[in-house]
């Protein structure tokens, strides 16, 4: 039994990436991509830390990302798969009447793993998975609200919670944030910071505004927010048992034909969630260093240094080595959480052809 000591907040009360939903990642490959179809001055005074006792299956630092025995094999496979990529699959042209999305294999499999293990908290919209890149889901009435749950005050972009907090904001999405917090500090309780669409981006919104604007009824919001917080708490526990910290994430909900509230889209993937290495978090925090992360924060920072992702119409292509590193981190996270080896996609058959064939067959069985 190992005790993870996490620095607390000064007394009381998460936007996975930003309040504006901008895709910093182009569709890289069949492994990670998705394509459309179907600082020391802020170092806090040392407080008595909160001890979270749990079984840590592996005491890791980020060195594990370079020391995993099969890392080079995976990177070689990733590089070779870049020539067999998906930008758009155009399944709407090969599969009649289909309007959907495909996501990278590792994202799809990660999400499916979590969907399967969170059914005790909430039902979801998954119907079947005819292909490693595809999930067929029930058609739902989607709430125009993203339920962003946060456990830490962090982030690097202009609209991140830390940036907003550092500018003096203390009332945020219905939450009261106390003075004296430092970047990457743990909140004493998880908080919800919902967002909704405004033109071409997402904006923060309070629970009262959600109901007042008719985006959800009070009962719908209460049910969805309760489930979002329960999902996040469960995700944090599972992640910590595997040596990781689930920092923040977003959930989407909708209603099925019978009115049942369903979890949609994805859950606890590195696209929708921020993960840190648990073993090194406390040392890094007290020394004013950024946490070691196993998500796309490093790539998000690269884009921030090379363009304005909120205003530039055309974003630069990320270097291939960063793309490969991102894919490796996504695979590392999948293997760490699921305790299984990720099967790299084959390159013998064009991915579009394979997906089209599998989806057509699956849909014929559902009719």
C-alpha atoms as a printed R data frame, in Angstrom:
    type eleno elety resid chain resno       x      y       z
1   ATOM     1    CA   UNK     A     1   0.000  0.000   0.000
2   ATOM     2    CA   UNK     A     2   1.599  3.298  -1.060
3   ATOM     3    CA   UNK     A     3   0.503  6.738   0.046
4   ATOM     4    CA   UNK     A     4   0.282  9.403  -2.628
5   ATOM     5    CA   UNK     A     5   0.626 12.808  -1.010
6   ATOM     6    CA   UNK     A     6  -1.080 15.530  -3.016
7   ATOM     7    CA   UNK     A     7  -0.713 19.223  -2.073
8   ATOM     8    CA   UNK     A     8  -4.016 20.655  -0.896
9   ATOM     9    CA   UNK     A     9  -5.779 23.884  -1.604
10  ATOM    10    CA   UNK     A    10  -5.982 26.704   0.894
11  ATOM    11    CA   UNK     A    11  -9.541 26.257   2.184
12  ATOM    12    CA   UNK     A    12 -12.553 25.513   0.129
13  ATOM    13    CA   UNK     A    13 -14.174 24.334  -3.399
14  ATOM    14    CA   UNK     A    14 -12.613 20.842 -14.786
15  ATOM    15    CA   UNK     A    15 -12.262 22.210 -19.178
16  ATOM    16    CA   UNK     A    16 -10.165 19.623 -20.228
17  ATOM    17    CA   UNK     A    17  -8.162 21.868 -22.501
18  ATOM    18    CA   UNK     A    18  -9.780 25.227 -22.963
19  ATOM    19    CA   UNK     A    19 -13.094 26.993 -22.940
20  ATOM    20    CA   UNK     A    20 -12.830 27.323 -26.695
21  ATOM    21    CA   UNK     A    21 -13.015 23.978 -28.391
22  ATOM    22    CA   UNK     A    22 -10.232 24.135 -30.947
23  ATOM    23    CA   UNK     A    23  -8.733 21.020 -32.409
24  ATOM    24    CA   UNK     A    24  -4.976 21.377 -32.053
25  ATOM    25    CA   UNK     A    25  -4.469 18.016 -33.705
26  ATOM    26    CA   UNK     A    26  -4.991 17.224 -37.351
27  ATOM    27    CA   UNK     A    27  -6.020 13.701 -38.262
28  ATOM    28    CA   UNK     A    28  -2.682 12.010 -37.921
29  ATOM    29    CA   UNK     A    29  -3.191  8.343 -38.574
30  ATOM    30    CA   UNK     A    30  -5.344  5.342 -38.115
31  ATOM    31    CA   UNK     A    31  -3.690  4.910 -34.714
32  ATOM    32    CA   UNK     A    32  -4.534  8.213 -33.041
33  ATOM    33    CA   UNK     A    33  -6.299 10.422 -35.563
34  ATOM    34    CA   UNK     A    34  -9.985 11.021 -35.881
35  ATOM    35    CA   UNK     A    35 -11.719 12.100 -39.032
36  ATOM    36    CA   UNK     A    36 -15.180 13.412 -39.571
37  ATOM    37    CA   UNK     A    37 -17.736 11.051 -41.038
38  ATOM    38    CA   UNK     A    38 -20.702  8.724 -39.386
39  ATOM    39    CA   UNK     A    39   6.204 28.767 -13.143
40  ATOM    40    CA   UNK     A    40   8.387 29.292  -9.316
41  ATOM    41    CA   UNK     A    41   6.857 32.638  -8.381
42  ATOM    42    CA   UNK     A    42   3.541 30.899  -8.023
43  ATOM    43    CA   UNK     A    43   4.951 28.175  -5.851
44  ATOM    44    CA   UNK     A    44   2.698 27.793  -2.811
45  ATOM    45    CA   UNK     A    45   3.614 27.769   0.828
46  ATOM    46    CA   UNK     A    46   4.048 24.225   2.047
47  ATOM    47    CA   UNK     A    47   0.921 22.912   3.695
48  ATOM    48    CA   UNK     A    48   0.245 19.564   5.264
49  ATOM    49    CA   UNK     A    49  -0.526 17.483   2.197
50  ATOM    50    CA   UNK     A    50  -3.599 15.391   1.684
51  ATOM    51    CA   UNK     A    51  -2.687 11.721   1.749
52  ATOM    52    CA   UNK     A    52  -4.483  9.530  -0.742
53  ATOM    53    CA   UNK     A    53  -3.770  5.907   0.025
54  ATOM    54    CA   UNK     A    54  -4.195  3.475  -2.794
55  ATOM    55    CA   UNK     A    55  -2.539  0.517  -4.357
56  ATOM    56    CA   UNK     A    56  -0.080  1.917  -6.892
57  ATOM    57    CA   UNK     A    57   0.657 -0.890  -9.286
58  ATOM    58    CA   UNK     A    58   3.758  0.793 -10.655
59  ATOM    59    CA   UNK     A    59   5.777  3.657  -9.202
60  ATOM    60    CA   UNK     A    60   6.695  5.375 -12.428
61  ATOM    61    CA   UNK     A    61   8.316  8.589 -13.544
62  ATOM    62    CA   UNK     A    62   8.132  9.772 -17.110
63  ATOM    63    CA   UNK     A    63  11.324  7.775 -17.777
64  ATOM    64    CA   UNK     A    64   8.999  4.855 -18.355
65  ATOM    65    CA   UNK     A    65   7.987  6.407 -21.644
66  ATOM    66    CA   UNK     A    66  11.506  5.869 -22.937
67  ATOM    67    CA   UNK     A    67  12.337  2.690 -21.047
68  ATOM    68    CA   UNK     A    68   9.403  0.476 -22.010
69  ATOM    69    CA   UNK     A    69  11.010 -2.466 -23.849
70  ATOM    70    CA   UNK     A    70   8.768 -2.396 -26.896
71  ATOM    71    CA   UNK     A    71   8.722  1.412 -27.296
72  ATOM    72    CA   UNK     A    72  11.053  1.448 -30.312
73  ATOM    73    CA   UNK     A    73   9.082 -1.323 -31.981
74  ATOM    74    CA   UNK     A    74   5.894  0.660 -31.538
75  ATOM    75    CA   UNK     A    75   7.498  3.863 -32.829
76  ATOM    76    CA   UNK     A    76   8.728  2.040 -35.934
77  ATOM    77    CA   UNK     A    77   5.230  0.711 -36.527
78  ATOM    78    CA   UNK     A    78   3.787  4.199 -36.049
79  ATOM    79    CA   UNK     A    79   6.199  5.699 -38.576
80  ATOM    80    CA   UNK     A    80   5.393  3.037 -41.135
81  ATOM    81    CA   UNK     A    81   1.650  3.567 -40.616
82  ATOM    82    CA   UNK     A    82   1.843  7.293 -41.354
83  ATOM    83    CA   UNK     A    83   1.681  6.524 -45.060
84  ATOM    84    CA   UNK     A    84  -1.601  4.673 -44.529
85  ATOM    85    CA   UNK     A    85  -3.527  7.440 -42.837
86  ATOM    86    CA   UNK     A    86  -7.044  8.750 -42.631
87  ATOM    87    CA   UNK     A    87  -7.755 12.404 -43.264
88  ATOM    88    CA   UNK     A    88 -11.357 11.830 -44.220
89  ATOM    89    CA   UNK     A    89 -12.848  8.428 -44.842
90  ATOM    90    CA   UNK     A    90 -15.848  9.549 -46.877
91  ATOM    91    CA   UNK     A    91 -17.900  6.675 -45.556
92  ATOM    92    CA   UNK     A    92 -20.928  8.717 -46.550
93  ATOM    93    CA   UNK     A    93 -19.985  7.853 -50.143
94  ATOM    94    CA   UNK     A    94 -19.418  4.143 -49.623
95  ATOM    95    CA   UNK     A    95 -22.019  3.398 -46.950
96  ATOM    96    CA   UNK     A    96 -25.461  4.770 -47.860
97  ATOM    97    CA   UNK     A    97 -27.133  7.185 -45.416
98  ATOM    98    CA   UNK     A    98 -24.291  7.133 -42.901
99  ATOM    99    CA   UNK     A    99 -23.262 10.249 -41.040
100 ATOM   100    CA   UNK     A   100 -20.815  9.520 -38.260
101 ATOM   101    CA   UNK     A   101 -17.231  9.766 -37.027
102 ATOM   102    CA   UNK     A   102 -14.274  7.475 -36.921
103 ATOM   103    CA   UNK     A   103 -11.516  7.954 -34.377
104 ATOM   104    CA   UNK     A   104  -8.062  6.488 -34.156
105 ATOM   105    CA   UNK     A   105  -7.839  2.884 -33.093
106 ATOM   106    CA   UNK     A   106  -6.187  3.592 -29.758
107 ATOM   107    CA   UNK     A   107  -8.730  6.285 -28.909
108 ATOM   108    CA   UNK     A   108 -11.623  4.063 -29.855
109 ATOM   109    CA   UNK     A   109 -10.335  1.102 -27.865
110 ATOM   110    CA   UNK     A   110  -9.511  3.268 -24.839
111 ATOM   111    CA   UNK     A   111 -12.988  4.749 -24.856
112 ATOM   112    CA   UNK     A   112 -14.662  1.374 -25.283
113 ATOM   113    CA   UNK     A   113 -12.687 -0.010 -22.305
114 ATOM   114    CA   UNK     A   114 -14.008  2.823 -20.130
115 ATOM   115    CA   UNK     A   115 -17.552  2.617 -21.535
116 ATOM   116    CA   UNK     A   116 -17.665 -1.042 -20.556
117 ATOM   117    CA   UNK     A   117 -16.439 -0.355 -17.013
118 ATOM   118    CA   UNK     A   118 -18.665  2.614 -16.247
119 ATOM   119    CA   UNK     A   119 -22.036  1.064 -17.005
120 ATOM   120    CA   UNK     A   120 -22.677  0.783 -13.249
121 ATOM   121    CA   UNK     A   121 -22.652  4.605 -13.190
122 ATOM   122    CA   UNK     A   122 -24.541  5.385 -16.374
123 ATOM   123    CA   UNK     A   123 -25.718  3.650 -19.526
124 ATOM   124    CA   UNK     A   124 -24.049  4.708 -22.755
125 ATOM   125    CA   UNK     A   125 -24.968  4.895 -26.429
126 ATOM   126    CA   UNK     A   126 -22.679  2.113 -27.680
127 ATOM   127    CA   UNK     A   127 -24.427 -0.434 -29.906
128 ATOM   128    CA   UNK     A   128 -21.525 -2.348 -31.464
129 ATOM   129    CA   UNK     A   129 -17.919 -2.060 -32.647
130 ATOM   130    CA   UNK     A   130 -17.633 -3.539 -36.140
131 ATOM   131    CA   UNK     A   131 -14.099 -2.211 -36.617
132 ATOM   132    CA   UNK     A   132 -11.253 -1.205 -34.315
133 ATOM   133    CA   UNK     A   133 -11.720  2.367 -35.503
134 ATOM   134    CA   UNK     A   134 -15.515  2.409 -35.378
135 ATOM   135    CA   UNK     A   135 -18.217  2.471 -32.740
136 ATOM   136    CA   UNK     A   136 -21.842  2.317 -33.817
137 ATOM   137    CA   UNK     A   137 -23.960  4.304 -31.375
138 ATOM   138    CA   UNK     A   138 -27.629  4.937 -30.767
139 ATOM   139    CA   UNK     A   139 -29.031  8.083 -32.297
140 ATOM   140    CA   UNK     A   140 -29.591 10.494 -29.429
141 ATOM   141    CA   UNK     A   141 -30.807 13.986 -28.768
142 ATOM   142    CA   UNK     A   142 -27.524 15.555 -27.672
143 ATOM   143    CA   UNK     A   143 -27.480 18.212 -24.959
144 ATOM   144    CA   UNK     A   144 -25.582 21.326 -26.162
145 ATOM   145    CA   UNK     A   145 -23.490 21.261 -23.006
146 ATOM   146    CA   UNK     A   146 -20.106 19.685 -22.309
147 ATOM   147    CA   UNK     A   147 -19.640 18.581 -18.713
148 ATOM   148    CA   UNK     A   148 -16.034 19.487 -17.927
149 ATOM   149    CA   UNK     A   149 -14.866 18.114 -14.603
150 ATOM   150    CA   UNK     A   150 -11.641 19.295 -12.975
151 ATOM   151    CA   UNK     A   151  -9.589 18.033 -10.071
152 ATOM   152    CA   UNK     A   152  -6.715 20.526 -10.409
153 ATOM   153    CA   UNK     A   153  -6.203 24.141 -11.408
154 ATOM   154    CA   UNK     A   154  -3.976 23.890 -14.452
155 ATOM   155    CA   UNK     A   155  -3.650 24.528 -18.167
156 ATOM   156    CA   UNK     A   156  -1.471 26.512 -20.558
157 ATOM   157    CA   UNK     A   157  -3.743 28.210 -23.072
158 ATOM   158    CA   UNK     A   158  -5.390 31.619 -22.875
159 ATOM   159    CA   UNK     A   159  -8.695 30.151 -21.726
160 ATOM   160    CA   UNK     A   160  -7.424 27.430 -19.379
161 ATOM   161    CA   UNK     A   161  -8.619 27.411 -15.777
162 ATOM   162    CA   UNK     A   162  -5.154 28.395 -14.504
163 ATOM   163    CA   UNK     A   163  -4.911 31.339 -16.925
164 ATOM   164    CA   UNK     A   164  -8.392 32.523 -15.991
165 ATOM   165    CA   UNK     A   165  -7.638 32.095 -12.283
166 ATOM   166    CA   UNK     A   166  -4.276 33.869 -12.603
167 ATOM   167    CA   UNK     A   167  -6.116 36.873 -14.071
168 ATOM   168    CA   UNK     A   168  -8.109 37.168 -10.860
169 ATOM   169    CA   UNK     A   169 -11.299 35.310 -11.712
170 ATOM   170    CA   UNK     A   170 -12.743 33.736  -8.567
171 ATOM   171    CA   UNK     A   171 -16.329 33.015  -9.648
172 ATOM   172    CA   UNK     A   172 -16.266 30.526 -12.497
173 ATOM   173    CA   UNK     A   173 -19.113 28.462 -13.901
174 ATOM   174    CA   UNK     A   174 -20.984 28.535 -10.619
175 ATOM   175    CA   UNK     A   175 -17.882 27.702  -8.551
176 ATOM   176    CA   UNK     A   176 -16.214 29.969  -5.993
177 ATOM   177    CA   UNK     A   177 -12.438 29.636  -6.186
178 ATOM   178    CA   UNK     A   178 -10.423 30.763  -3.132
179 ATOM   179    CA   UNK     A   179  -7.352 32.967  -3.239
180 ATOM   180    CA   UNK     A   180  -3.866 31.527  -2.848
181 ATOM   181    CA   UNK     A   181  -3.967 28.651  -5.321
182 ATOM   182    CA   UNK     A   182  -0.906 27.764  -7.390
183 ATOM   183    CA   UNK     A   183  -0.721 26.299 -10.850
184 ATOM   184    CA   UNK     A   184  -1.196 22.517 -10.898
185 ATOM   185    CA   UNK     A   185  -2.535 22.483  -7.332
186 ATOM   186    CA   UNK     A   186  -5.172 19.962  -6.396
187 ATOM   187    CA   UNK     A   187  -8.645 21.184  -5.643
188 ATOM   188    CA   UNK     A   188 -10.071 19.808  -2.364
189 ATOM   189    CA   UNK     A   189 -13.180 18.706  -4.268
190 ATOM   190    CA   UNK     A   190 -13.738 18.101  -7.950
191 ATOM   191    CA   UNK     A   191 -15.681 20.849  -9.710
192 ATOM   192    CA   UNK     A   192 -17.810 21.145 -12.824
193 ATOM   193    CA   UNK     A   193 -17.101 23.911 -15.331
194 ATOM   194    CA   UNK     A   194 -19.648 23.342 -18.118
195 ATOM   195    CA   UNK     A   195 -19.309 24.835 -21.579
196 ATOM   196    CA   UNK     A   196 -21.697 25.403 -24.437
197 ATOM   197    CA   UNK     A   197 -21.370 26.367 -28.074
198 ATOM   198    CA   UNK     A   198 -21.111 29.994 -29.179
199 ATOM   199    CA   UNK     A   199 -20.592 30.369 -32.923
200 ATOM   200    CA   UNK     A   200 -17.404 28.411 -33.642
201 ATOM   201    CA   UNK     A   201 -16.114 27.801 -30.130
202 ATOM   202    CA   UNK     A   202 -17.113 26.687 -26.640
203 ATOM   203    CA   UNK     A   203 -17.721 29.147 -23.808
204 ATOM   204    CA   UNK     A   204 -18.025 28.597 -20.052
205 ATOM   205    CA   UNK     A   205 -21.528 28.635 -18.642
206 ATOM   206    CA   UNK     A   206 -23.004 28.344 -15.160
207 ATOM   207    CA   UNK     A   207 -25.584 25.733 -14.152
208 ATOM   208    CA   UNK     A   208 -28.205 28.460 -13.653
209 ATOM   209    CA   UNK     A   209 -27.601 29.782 -17.168
210 ATOM   210    CA   UNK     A   210 -27.950 26.294 -18.624
211 ATOM   211    CA   UNK     A   211 -31.442 25.962 -17.180
212 ATOM   212    CA   UNK     A   212 -32.458 29.591 -17.793
213 ATOM   213    CA   UNK     A   213 -31.507 29.339 -21.471
214 ATOM   214    CA   UNK     A   214 -33.453 26.121 -21.870
215 ATOM   215    CA   UNK     A   215 -30.400 24.040 -22.796
216 ATOM   216    CA   UNK     A   216 -31.451 21.450 -20.211
217 ATOM   217    CA   UNK     A   217 -34.154 21.162 -17.623
218 ATOM   218    CA   UNK     A   218 -33.128 21.325 -13.976
219 ATOM   219    CA   UNK     A   219 -33.790 17.602 -13.606
220 ATOM   220    CA   UNK     A   220 -31.720 16.786 -16.691
221 ATOM   221    CA   UNK     A   221 -28.827 18.942 -15.490
222 ATOM   222    CA   UNK     A   222 -28.942 17.473 -11.999
223 ATOM   223    CA   UNK     A   223 -28.822 13.923 -13.345
224 ATOM   224    CA   UNK     A   224 -26.066 14.591 -15.877
225 ATOM   225    CA   UNK     A   225 -23.897 16.598 -13.461
226 ATOM   226    CA   UNK     A   226 -24.206 13.918 -10.792
227 ATOM   227    CA   UNK     A   227 -23.176 11.238 -13.263
228 ATOM   228    CA   UNK     A   228 -20.288 13.344 -14.579
229 ATOM   229    CA   UNK     A   229 -18.862 13.798 -11.086
230 ATOM   230    CA   UNK     A   230 -19.313 10.089 -10.323
231 ATOM   231    CA   UNK     A   231 -17.629  9.093 -13.579
232 ATOM   232    CA   UNK     A   232 -14.693 11.376 -12.835
233 ATOM   233    CA   UNK     A   233 -14.291 10.112  -9.280
234 ATOM   234    CA   UNK     A   234 -14.306  6.546 -10.554
235 ATOM   235    CA   UNK     A   235 -11.845  7.434 -13.314
236 ATOM   236    CA   UNK     A   236  -9.505  9.065 -10.804
237 ATOM   237    CA   UNK     A   237  -9.533  5.956  -8.631
238 ATOM   238    CA   UNK     A   238  -8.823  3.584 -11.504
239 ATOM   239    CA   UNK     A   239  -6.088  5.835 -12.896
240 ATOM   240    CA   UNK     A   240  -4.393  6.153  -9.497
241 ATOM   241    CA   UNK     A   241  -4.399  2.383  -9.062
242 ATOM   242    CA   UNK     A   242  -2.360  2.294 -12.282
243 ATOM   243    CA   UNK     A   243   0.103  5.022 -11.275
244 ATOM   244    CA   UNK     A   244  -1.643  7.892 -13.062
245 ATOM   245    CA   UNK     A   245  -3.622 10.988 -12.061
246 ATOM   246    CA   UNK     A   246  -6.767 11.832 -14.017
247 ATOM   247    CA   UNK     A   247  -6.557 15.618 -13.859
248 ATOM   248    CA   UNK     A   248  -9.590 16.770 -15.813
249 ATOM   249    CA   UNK     A   249 -11.889 15.596 -18.564
250 ATOM   250    CA   UNK     A   250 -15.120 16.327 -20.405
251 ATOM   251    CA   UNK     A   251 -18.284 14.290 -20.836
252 ATOM   252    CA   UNK     A   252 -21.163 14.581 -23.259
253 ATOM   253    CA   UNK     A   253 -24.686 13.327 -22.638
254 ATOM   254    CA   UNK     A   254 -27.847 12.907 -24.619
255 ATOM   255    CA   UNK     A   255 -31.237 11.264 -24.448
256 ATOM   256    CA   UNK     A   256 -32.113  8.078 -26.227
257 ATOM   257    CA   UNK     A   257 -35.472  7.442 -27.950
258 ATOM   258    CA   UNK     A   258 -36.971  6.249 -24.666
259 ATOM   259    CA   UNK     A   259 -35.778  9.332 -22.761
260 ATOM   260    CA   UNK     A   260 -32.916  7.577 -20.972
261 ATOM   261    CA   UNK     A   261 -29.896  9.791 -20.307
262 ATOM   262    CA   UNK     A   262 -26.878  8.260 -22.066
263 ATOM   263    CA   UNK     A   263 -23.124  8.906 -22.019
264 ATOM   264    CA   UNK     A   264 -21.929  9.746 -25.528
265 ATOM   265    CA   UNK     A   265 -18.883 10.268 -27.735
266 ATOM   266    CA   UNK     A   266 -15.851  9.164 -25.682
267 ATOM   267    CA   UNK     A   267 -14.755  8.735 -22.097
268 ATOM   268    CA   UNK     A   268 -11.399  9.230 -20.359
269 ATOM   269    CA   UNK     A   269  -9.307  9.187 -23.539
270 ATOM   270    CA   UNK     A   270  -6.151 11.321 -23.808
271 ATOM   271    CA   UNK     A   271  -8.052 13.435 -26.337
272 ATOM   272    CA   UNK     A   272 -10.695 14.438 -23.805
273 ATOM   273    CA   UNK     A   273  -8.675 14.075 -20.598
274 ATOM   274    CA   UNK     A   274  -5.463 15.223 -18.982
275 ATOM   275    CA   UNK     A   275  -3.295 12.596 -17.244
276 ATOM   276    CA   UNK     A   276  -0.191 13.056 -15.076
277 ATOM   277    CA   UNK     A   277   2.326 10.547 -13.701
278 ATOM   278    CA   UNK     A   278   1.335 10.071 -10.050
279 ATOM   279    CA   UNK     A   279   4.724  9.066  -8.646
280 ATOM   280    CA   UNK     A   280   6.490 12.292  -9.619
281 ATOM   281    CA   UNK     A   281   3.631 14.770  -9.196
282 ATOM   282    CA   UNK     A   282   4.337 15.906  -5.633
283 ATOM   283    CA   UNK     A   283   8.080 16.413  -6.156
284 ATOM   284    CA   UNK     A   284   7.472 18.393  -9.320
285 ATOM   285    CA   UNK     A   285   4.783 20.498  -7.690
286 ATOM   286    CA   UNK     A   286   6.859 21.516  -4.671
287 ATOM   287    CA   UNK     A   287   9.812 22.347  -6.938
288 ATOM   288    CA   UNK     A   288   7.764 24.520  -9.271
289 ATOM   289    CA   UNK     A   289   8.045 22.115 -12.203
290 ATOM   290    CA   UNK     A   290   5.334 21.081 -14.619
291 ATOM   291    CA   UNK     A   291   3.863 17.638 -13.956
292 ATOM   292    CA   UNK     A   292   4.979 14.765 -16.149
293 ATOM   293    CA   UNK     A   293   2.058 14.211 -18.478
294 ATOM   294    CA   UNK     A   294   0.859 11.354 -20.645
295 ATOM   295    CA   UNK     A   295  -1.503 13.332 -22.861
296 ATOM   296    CA   UNK     A   296  -1.253 15.865 -25.674
297 ATOM   297    CA   UNK     A   297  -0.230 18.875 -23.540
298 ATOM   298    CA   UNK     A   298   3.294 18.881 -25.006
299 ATOM   299    CA   UNK     A   299   1.879 19.079 -28.514
300 ATOM   300    CA   UNK     A   300  -0.619 21.744 -27.482
301 ATOM   301    CA   UNK     A   301   2.337 23.823 -26.212
302 ATOM   302    CA   UNK     A   302   4.130 23.315 -29.539
303 ATOM   303    CA   UNK     A   303   1.165 24.764 -31.414
304 ATOM   304    CA   UNK     A   304   0.921 27.639 -28.940
305 ATOM   305    CA   UNK     A   305   4.594 28.484 -29.651
306 ATOM   306    CA   UNK     A   306   4.183 28.269 -33.427
307 ATOM   307    CA   UNK     A   307   0.773 29.824 -34.121
308 ATOM   308    CA   UNK     A   308  -2.394 31.209 -32.611
309 ATOM   309    CA   UNK     A   309  -4.651 28.155 -32.582
310 ATOM   310    CA   UNK     A   310  -7.713 30.289 -31.815
311 ATOM   311    CA   UNK     A   311  -7.345 32.795 -34.626
312 ATOM   312    CA   UNK     A   312  -5.153 31.321 -37.369
313 ATOM   313    CA   UNK     A   313  -7.243 29.795 -40.133
314 ATOM   314    CA   UNK     A   314  -4.458 27.427 -41.178
315 ATOM   315    CA   UNK     A   315  -2.381 25.676 -38.535
316 ATOM   316    CA   UNK     A   316   1.153 24.425 -39.236
317 ATOM   317    CA   UNK     A   317   1.824 20.715 -39.544
318 ATOM   318    CA   UNK     A   318   3.384 19.267 -36.407
319 ATOM   319    CA   UNK     A   319   6.817 17.629 -36.901
320 ATOM   320    CA   UNK     A   320   6.645 13.909 -37.554
321 ATOM   321    CA   UNK     A   321   8.656 13.106 -34.416
322 ATOM   322    CA   UNK     A   322   6.048 14.878 -32.287
323 ATOM   323    CA   UNK     A   323   3.244 13.042 -34.034
324 ATOM   324    CA   UNK     A   324   4.968  9.726 -33.357
325 ATOM   325    CA   UNK     A   325   5.627 10.680 -29.735
326 ATOM   326    CA   UNK     A   326   1.959 11.566 -29.306
327 ATOM   327    CA   UNK     A   327   0.883  8.225 -30.723
328 ATOM   328    CA   UNK     A   328   3.307  6.442 -28.386
329 ATOM   329    CA   UNK     A   329   1.923  8.296 -25.355
330 ATOM   330    CA   UNK     A   330  -1.630  7.405 -26.324
331 ATOM   331    CA   UNK     A   331  -0.617  3.762 -26.683
332 ATOM   332    CA   UNK     A   332   1.327  3.870 -23.395
333 ATOM   333    CA   UNK     A   333  -1.748  5.233 -21.644
334 ATOM   334    CA   UNK     A   334  -3.976  2.564 -23.148
335 ATOM   335    CA   UNK     A   335  -1.612 -0.225 -22.090
336 ATOM   336    CA   UNK     A   336  -1.118  1.254 -18.605
337 ATOM   337    CA   UNK     A   337  -4.830  1.639 -17.909
338 ATOM   338    CA   UNK     A   338  -6.073 -1.570 -19.525
339 ATOM   339    CA   UNK     A   339  -3.103 -3.795 -18.633
340 ATOM   340    CA   UNK     A   340  -3.160 -5.166 -22.172
341 ATOM   341    CA   UNK     A   341  -0.907 -4.825 -25.190
342 ATOM   342    CA   UNK     A   342  -2.081 -2.543 -27.973
343 ATOM   343    CA   UNK     A   343  -2.328 -4.252 -31.319
344 ATOM   344    CA   UNK     A   344  -0.932 -2.045 -34.061
345 ATOM   345    CA   UNK     A   345  -3.199 -1.770 -37.120
346 ATOM   346    CA   UNK     A   346  -2.205 -3.697 -40.201
347 ATOM   347    CA   UNK     A   347  -1.035 -1.912 -43.313
348 ATOM   348    CA   UNK     A   348  -1.830 -4.572 -45.908
349 ATOM   349    CA   UNK     A   349  -5.287 -3.261 -46.725
350 ATOM   350    CA   UNK     A   350  -6.234  0.410 -47.128
351 ATOM   351    CA   UNK     A   351  -7.938  1.464 -43.907
352 ATOM   352    CA   UNK     A   352 -10.852  3.105 -45.691
353 ATOM   353    CA   UNK     A   353 -11.648 -0.114 -47.549
354 ATOM   354    CA   UNK     A   354 -11.517 -2.185 -44.382
355 ATOM   355    CA   UNK     A   355 -13.714  0.195 -42.406
356 ATOM   356    CA   UNK     A   356 -16.255  0.474 -45.227
357 ATOM   357    CA   UNK     A   357 -16.529 -3.303 -45.545
358 ATOM   358    CA   UNK     A   358 -16.901 -3.854 -41.794
359 ATOM   359    CA   UNK     A   359 -19.438 -1.065 -41.335
360 ATOM   360    CA   UNK     A   360 -21.601 -2.219 -44.247
361 ATOM   361    CA   UNK     A   361 -21.638 -5.746 -42.852
362 ATOM   362    CA   UNK     A   362 -22.501 -4.548 -39.338
363 ATOM   363    CA   UNK     A   363 -25.308 -2.310 -40.526
364 ATOM   364    CA   UNK     A   364 -26.825 -5.111 -42.572
365 ATOM   365    CA   UNK     A   365 -27.049 -7.212 -39.414
366 ATOM   366    CA   UNK     A   366 -28.747 -4.385 -37.523
367 ATOM   367    CA   UNK     A   367 -31.481 -3.873 -40.084
